[in-house]
CSV table of C-alpha atoms in Angstrom, one decimal:
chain,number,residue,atom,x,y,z
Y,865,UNK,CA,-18.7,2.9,14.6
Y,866,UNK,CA,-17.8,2.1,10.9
Y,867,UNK,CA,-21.3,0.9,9.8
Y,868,UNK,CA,-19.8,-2.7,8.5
Y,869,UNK,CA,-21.4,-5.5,11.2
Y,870,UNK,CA,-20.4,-8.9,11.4
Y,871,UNK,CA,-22.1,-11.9,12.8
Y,872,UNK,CA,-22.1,-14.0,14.3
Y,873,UNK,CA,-19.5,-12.4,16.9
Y,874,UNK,CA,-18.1,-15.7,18.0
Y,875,UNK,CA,-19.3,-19.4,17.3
Y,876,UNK,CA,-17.3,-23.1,18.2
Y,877,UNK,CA,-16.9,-25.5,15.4
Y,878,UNK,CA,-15.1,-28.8,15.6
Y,879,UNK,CA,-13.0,-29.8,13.1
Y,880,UNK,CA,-13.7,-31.4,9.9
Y,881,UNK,CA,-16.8,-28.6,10.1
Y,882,UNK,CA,-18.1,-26.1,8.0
Y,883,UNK,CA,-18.9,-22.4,8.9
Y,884,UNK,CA,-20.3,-19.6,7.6
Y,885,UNK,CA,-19.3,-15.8,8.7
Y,886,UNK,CA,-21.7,-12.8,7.1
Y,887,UNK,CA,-20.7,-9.4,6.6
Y,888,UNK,CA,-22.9,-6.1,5.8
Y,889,UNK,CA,-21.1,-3.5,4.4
Y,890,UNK,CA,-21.6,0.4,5.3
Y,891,UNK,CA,-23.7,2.5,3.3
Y,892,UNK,CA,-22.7,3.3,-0.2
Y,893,UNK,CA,-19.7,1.0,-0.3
Y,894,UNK,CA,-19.3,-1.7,-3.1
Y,895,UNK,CA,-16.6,-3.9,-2.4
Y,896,UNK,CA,-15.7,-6.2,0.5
Y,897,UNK,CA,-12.4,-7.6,1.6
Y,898,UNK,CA,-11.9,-10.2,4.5
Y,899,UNK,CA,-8.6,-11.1,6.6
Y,900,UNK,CA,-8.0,-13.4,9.5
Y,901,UNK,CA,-6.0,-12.0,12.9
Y,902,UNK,CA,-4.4,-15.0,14.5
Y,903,UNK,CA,-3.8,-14.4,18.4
Y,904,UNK,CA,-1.0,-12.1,18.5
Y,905,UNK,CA,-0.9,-11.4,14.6
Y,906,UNK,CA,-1.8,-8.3,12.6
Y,907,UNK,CA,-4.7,-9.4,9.9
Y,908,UNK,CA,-4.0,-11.5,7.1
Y,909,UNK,CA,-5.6,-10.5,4.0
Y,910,UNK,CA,-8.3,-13.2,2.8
Y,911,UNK,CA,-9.5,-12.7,-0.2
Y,912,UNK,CA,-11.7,-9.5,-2.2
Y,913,UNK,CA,-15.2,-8.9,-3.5
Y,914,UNK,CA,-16.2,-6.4,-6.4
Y,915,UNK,CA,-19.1,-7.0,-8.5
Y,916,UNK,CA,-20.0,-10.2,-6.8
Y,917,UNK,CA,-16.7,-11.6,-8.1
Y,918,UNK,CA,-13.7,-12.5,-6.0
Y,919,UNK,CA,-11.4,-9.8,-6.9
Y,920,UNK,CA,-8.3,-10.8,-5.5
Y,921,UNK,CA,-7.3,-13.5,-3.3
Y,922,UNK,CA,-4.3,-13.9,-0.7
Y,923,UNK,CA,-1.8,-16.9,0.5
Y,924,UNK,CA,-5.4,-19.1,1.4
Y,925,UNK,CA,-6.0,-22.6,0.4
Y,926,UNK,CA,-9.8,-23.1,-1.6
Y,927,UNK,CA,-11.3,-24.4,1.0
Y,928,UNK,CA,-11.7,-20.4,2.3
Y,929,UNK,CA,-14.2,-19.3,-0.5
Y,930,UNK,CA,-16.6,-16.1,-0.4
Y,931,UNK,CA,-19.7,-14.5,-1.6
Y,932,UNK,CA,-21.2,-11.3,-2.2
Y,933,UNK,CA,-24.5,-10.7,-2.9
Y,934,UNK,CA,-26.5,-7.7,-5.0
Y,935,UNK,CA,-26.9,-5.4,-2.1
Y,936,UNK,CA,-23.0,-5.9,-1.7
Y,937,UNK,CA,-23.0,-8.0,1.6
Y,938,UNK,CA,-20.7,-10.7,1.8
Y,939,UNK,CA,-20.4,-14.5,3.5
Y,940,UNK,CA,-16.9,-16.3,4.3
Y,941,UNK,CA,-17.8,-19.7,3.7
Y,942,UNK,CA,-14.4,-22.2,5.2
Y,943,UNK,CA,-14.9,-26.6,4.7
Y,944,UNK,CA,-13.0,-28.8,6.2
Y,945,UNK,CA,-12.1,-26.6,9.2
Y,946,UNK,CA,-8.4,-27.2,11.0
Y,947,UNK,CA,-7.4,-25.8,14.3
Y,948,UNK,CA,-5.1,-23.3,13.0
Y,949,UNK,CA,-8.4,-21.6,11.7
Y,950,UNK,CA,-9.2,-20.5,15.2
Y,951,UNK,CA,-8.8,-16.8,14.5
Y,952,UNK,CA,-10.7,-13.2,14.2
Y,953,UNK,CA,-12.3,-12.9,11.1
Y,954,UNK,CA,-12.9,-9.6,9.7
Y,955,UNK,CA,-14.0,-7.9,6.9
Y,956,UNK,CA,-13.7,-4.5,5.5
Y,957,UNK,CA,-15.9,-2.4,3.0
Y,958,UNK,CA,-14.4,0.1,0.8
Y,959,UNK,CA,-15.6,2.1,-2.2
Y,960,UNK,CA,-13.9,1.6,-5.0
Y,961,UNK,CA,-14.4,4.3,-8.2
Y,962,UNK,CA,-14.2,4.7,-11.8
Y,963,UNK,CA,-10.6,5.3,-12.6
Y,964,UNK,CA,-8.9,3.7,-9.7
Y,965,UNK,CA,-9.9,5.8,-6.9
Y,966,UNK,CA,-11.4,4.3,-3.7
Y,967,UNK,CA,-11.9,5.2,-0.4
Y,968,UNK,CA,-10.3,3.8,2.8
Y,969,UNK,CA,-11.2,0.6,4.1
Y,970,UNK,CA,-13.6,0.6,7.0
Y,971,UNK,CA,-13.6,-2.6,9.5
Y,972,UNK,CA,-16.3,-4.3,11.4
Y,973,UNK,CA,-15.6,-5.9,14.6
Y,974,UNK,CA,-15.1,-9.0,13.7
Y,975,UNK,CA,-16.2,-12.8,14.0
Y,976,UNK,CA,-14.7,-14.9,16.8
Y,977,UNK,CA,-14.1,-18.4,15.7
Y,978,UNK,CA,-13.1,-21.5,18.0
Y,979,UNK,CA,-12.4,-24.6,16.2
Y,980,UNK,CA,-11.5,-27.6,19.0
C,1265,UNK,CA,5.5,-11.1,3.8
C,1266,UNK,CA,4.9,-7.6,5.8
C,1267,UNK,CA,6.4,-4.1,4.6
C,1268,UNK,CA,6.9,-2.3,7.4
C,1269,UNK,CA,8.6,-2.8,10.9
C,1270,UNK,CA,7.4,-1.3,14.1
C,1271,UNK,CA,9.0,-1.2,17.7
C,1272,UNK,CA,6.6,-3.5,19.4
C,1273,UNK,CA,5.6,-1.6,22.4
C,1274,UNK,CA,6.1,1.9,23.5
C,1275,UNK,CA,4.4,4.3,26.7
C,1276,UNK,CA,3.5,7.8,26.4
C,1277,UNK,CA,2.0,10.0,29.4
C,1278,UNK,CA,-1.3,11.3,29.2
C,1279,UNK,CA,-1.3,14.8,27.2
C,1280,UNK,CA,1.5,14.2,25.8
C,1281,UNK,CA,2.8,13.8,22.2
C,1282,UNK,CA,2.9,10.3,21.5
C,1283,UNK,CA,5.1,9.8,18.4
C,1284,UNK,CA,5.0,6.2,16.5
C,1285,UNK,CA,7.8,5.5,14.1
C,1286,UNK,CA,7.2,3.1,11.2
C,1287,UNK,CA,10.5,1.8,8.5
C,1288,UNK,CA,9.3,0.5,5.8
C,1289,UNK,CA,12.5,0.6,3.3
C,1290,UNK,CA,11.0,-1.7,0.5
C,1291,UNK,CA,7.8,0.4,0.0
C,1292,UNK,CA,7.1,1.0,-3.8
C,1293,UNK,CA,6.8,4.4,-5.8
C,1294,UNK,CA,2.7,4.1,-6.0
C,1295,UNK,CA,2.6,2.0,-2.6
C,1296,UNK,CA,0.3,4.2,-0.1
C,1297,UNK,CA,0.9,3.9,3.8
C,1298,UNK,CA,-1.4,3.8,6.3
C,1299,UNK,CA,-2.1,3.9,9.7
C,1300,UNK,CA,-4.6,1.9,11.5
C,1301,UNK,CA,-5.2,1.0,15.4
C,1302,UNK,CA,-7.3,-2.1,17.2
C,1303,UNK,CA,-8.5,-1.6,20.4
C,1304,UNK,CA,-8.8,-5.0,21.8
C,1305,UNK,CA,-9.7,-7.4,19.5
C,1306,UNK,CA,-11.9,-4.4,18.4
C,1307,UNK,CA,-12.2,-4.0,14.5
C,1308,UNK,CA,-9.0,-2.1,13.0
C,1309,UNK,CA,-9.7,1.6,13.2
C,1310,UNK,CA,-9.0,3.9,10.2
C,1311,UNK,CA,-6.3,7.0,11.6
C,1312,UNK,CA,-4.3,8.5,8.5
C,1313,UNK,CA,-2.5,7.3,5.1
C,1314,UNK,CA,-0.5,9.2,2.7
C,1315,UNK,CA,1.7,9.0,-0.1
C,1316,UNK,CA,4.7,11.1,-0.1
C,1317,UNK,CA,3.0,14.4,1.3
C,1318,UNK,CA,2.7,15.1,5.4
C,1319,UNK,CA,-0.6,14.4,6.1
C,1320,UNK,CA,-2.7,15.6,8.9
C,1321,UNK,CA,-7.0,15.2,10.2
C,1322,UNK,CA,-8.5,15.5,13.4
C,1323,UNK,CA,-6.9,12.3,14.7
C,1324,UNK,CA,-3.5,12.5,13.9
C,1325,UNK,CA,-0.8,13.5,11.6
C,1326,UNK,CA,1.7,11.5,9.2
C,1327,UNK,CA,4.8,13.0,8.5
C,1328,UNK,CA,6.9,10.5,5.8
C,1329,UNK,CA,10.4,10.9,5.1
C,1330,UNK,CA,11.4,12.2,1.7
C,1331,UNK,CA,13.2,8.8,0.5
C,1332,UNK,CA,9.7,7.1,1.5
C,1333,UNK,CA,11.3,4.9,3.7
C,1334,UNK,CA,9.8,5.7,7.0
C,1335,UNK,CA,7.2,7.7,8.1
C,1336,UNK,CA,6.0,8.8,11.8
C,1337,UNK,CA,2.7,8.5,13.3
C,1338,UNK,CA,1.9,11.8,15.7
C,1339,UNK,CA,-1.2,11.8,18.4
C,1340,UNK,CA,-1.0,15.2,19.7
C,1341,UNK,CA,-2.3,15.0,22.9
C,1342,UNK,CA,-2.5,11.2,23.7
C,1343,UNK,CA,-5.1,10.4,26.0
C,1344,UNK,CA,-6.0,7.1,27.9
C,1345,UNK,CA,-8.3,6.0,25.5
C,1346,UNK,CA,-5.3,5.8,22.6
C,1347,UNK,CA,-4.5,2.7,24.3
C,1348,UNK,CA,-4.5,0.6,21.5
C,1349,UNK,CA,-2.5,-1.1,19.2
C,1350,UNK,CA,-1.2,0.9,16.1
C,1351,UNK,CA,-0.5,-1.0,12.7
C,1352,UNK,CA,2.0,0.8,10.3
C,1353,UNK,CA,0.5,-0.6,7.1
C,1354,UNK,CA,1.5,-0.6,2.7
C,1355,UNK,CA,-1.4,-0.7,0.7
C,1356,UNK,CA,-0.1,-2.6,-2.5
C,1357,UNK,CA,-1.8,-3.5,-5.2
C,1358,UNK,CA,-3.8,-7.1,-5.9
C,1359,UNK,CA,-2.5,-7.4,-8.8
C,1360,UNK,CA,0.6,-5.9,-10.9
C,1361,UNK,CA,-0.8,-2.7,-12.1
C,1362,UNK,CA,-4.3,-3.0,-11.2
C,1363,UNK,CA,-6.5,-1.1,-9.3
C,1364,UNK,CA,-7.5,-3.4,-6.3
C,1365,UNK,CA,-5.4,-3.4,-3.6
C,1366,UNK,CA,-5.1,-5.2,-0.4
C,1367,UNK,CA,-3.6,-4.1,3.2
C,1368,UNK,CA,-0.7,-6.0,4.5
C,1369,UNK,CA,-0.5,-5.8,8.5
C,1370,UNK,CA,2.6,-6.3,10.4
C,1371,UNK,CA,2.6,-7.0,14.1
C,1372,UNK,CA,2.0,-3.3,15.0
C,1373,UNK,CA,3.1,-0.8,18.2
C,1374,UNK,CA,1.5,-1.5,21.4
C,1375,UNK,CA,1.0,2.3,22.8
C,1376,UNK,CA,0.6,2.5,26.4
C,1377,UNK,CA,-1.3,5.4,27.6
C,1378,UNK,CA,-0.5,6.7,31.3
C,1379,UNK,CA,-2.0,8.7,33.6
């Protein structure tokens, strides 16, 4: 057990719909990073959150957007949802230091979305 | 745009070595690897990283070539529960020079434990 939960742990949107995935980060940590895992496909980095600011963002169009909140939780917010966003969502807490060090990033178990 | 190449699937009997190889020619001079697995559509699971130096912790240990271009993933005594897949990964920055950084997954070893 990391400590980083995820919910829900799977939902079923149509598409055209909007969805929401949350993210609590473990103890101590500060930032937040989220990937999707196609079926068959390592994870695919999403986008980063430091500060409550996205901190880095991957090949993703705008319509994948993010949140973090003071207490350094995080939300995945996708519009307009397509089939080929069927996937595992995940996110990952780290710690990141003054001077550049950080710690490793820990996993929760991920989000299962459906989108028919 | 993945770093690293993996054999997709290997076995390995039950308390044995089971040794996981890893190329990743392109890797940069400040460009960390690690080594996660997934259990299942399970969360990845944190093993190992390390830059240039063997590396070894309760789990497992990392032995990386001295050009930096592959490395080796060791599980002393593999048991049925290593079952899992096992993602050779770079860890390269966000941005060019910065200090955020981001994980980039291949497809990852599928290690077959068996009795």
């Amino acid at each position: 057990e990391t400590g980083v939960t995820q919910s829900p742990t799977h939902l079923i949107k149509t598409r055209g719909q909007q969805v929401t995935l949350r993210c609590s980060s473990q103890s101590g940590h500060n930032t937040v990073s989220w990937y999707q895992q196609a079926l068959g496909q390592g994870p695919q980095f999403i986008f980063q959150y430091y500060r409550e600011e996205e901190n880095g963002r991957g090949n993703f169009p705008p319509r994948f957007s993010g949140l973090q909140f003071p207490n350094y939780s995080s939300e995945l917010n996708v519009n307009a949802l397509e089939l080929d966003d069927s996937a595992l969502y995940l996110c990952a807490s780290s710690l990141m230091l003054w001077g550049n060090r950080r710690s490793e990033q820990y996993f929760g178990p991920g989000t299962r979305l459906t989108v028919t | 745009d993945a770093k690293t190449t993996q054999p997709p699937s290997m076995d390995c009997a039950e308390g044995r070595a089971a040794n996981l190889p890893c190329n990743h020619s392109t890797i940069s001079g400040n460009e960390y690897v690690y080594w996660y697995r997934q259990i299942h559509s399970q969360g990845p699971q944190y093993i190992i990283h390390g830059l240039k130096n063997n590396e070894t912790n309760e789990m497992a240990s990392l032995i990386i070539t001295e050009d930096r271009k592959s490395s080796t993933l060791i599980l002393p005594h593999a048991t049925l529960r290593d079952t899992a897949v096992y993602y050779c990964i770079v860890r390269v920055p966000i941005f060019h020079g910065g200090a955020t950084n981001k994980l980039i997954f291949g497809t990852g070893t599928l290690l077959a434990v068996q009795p």
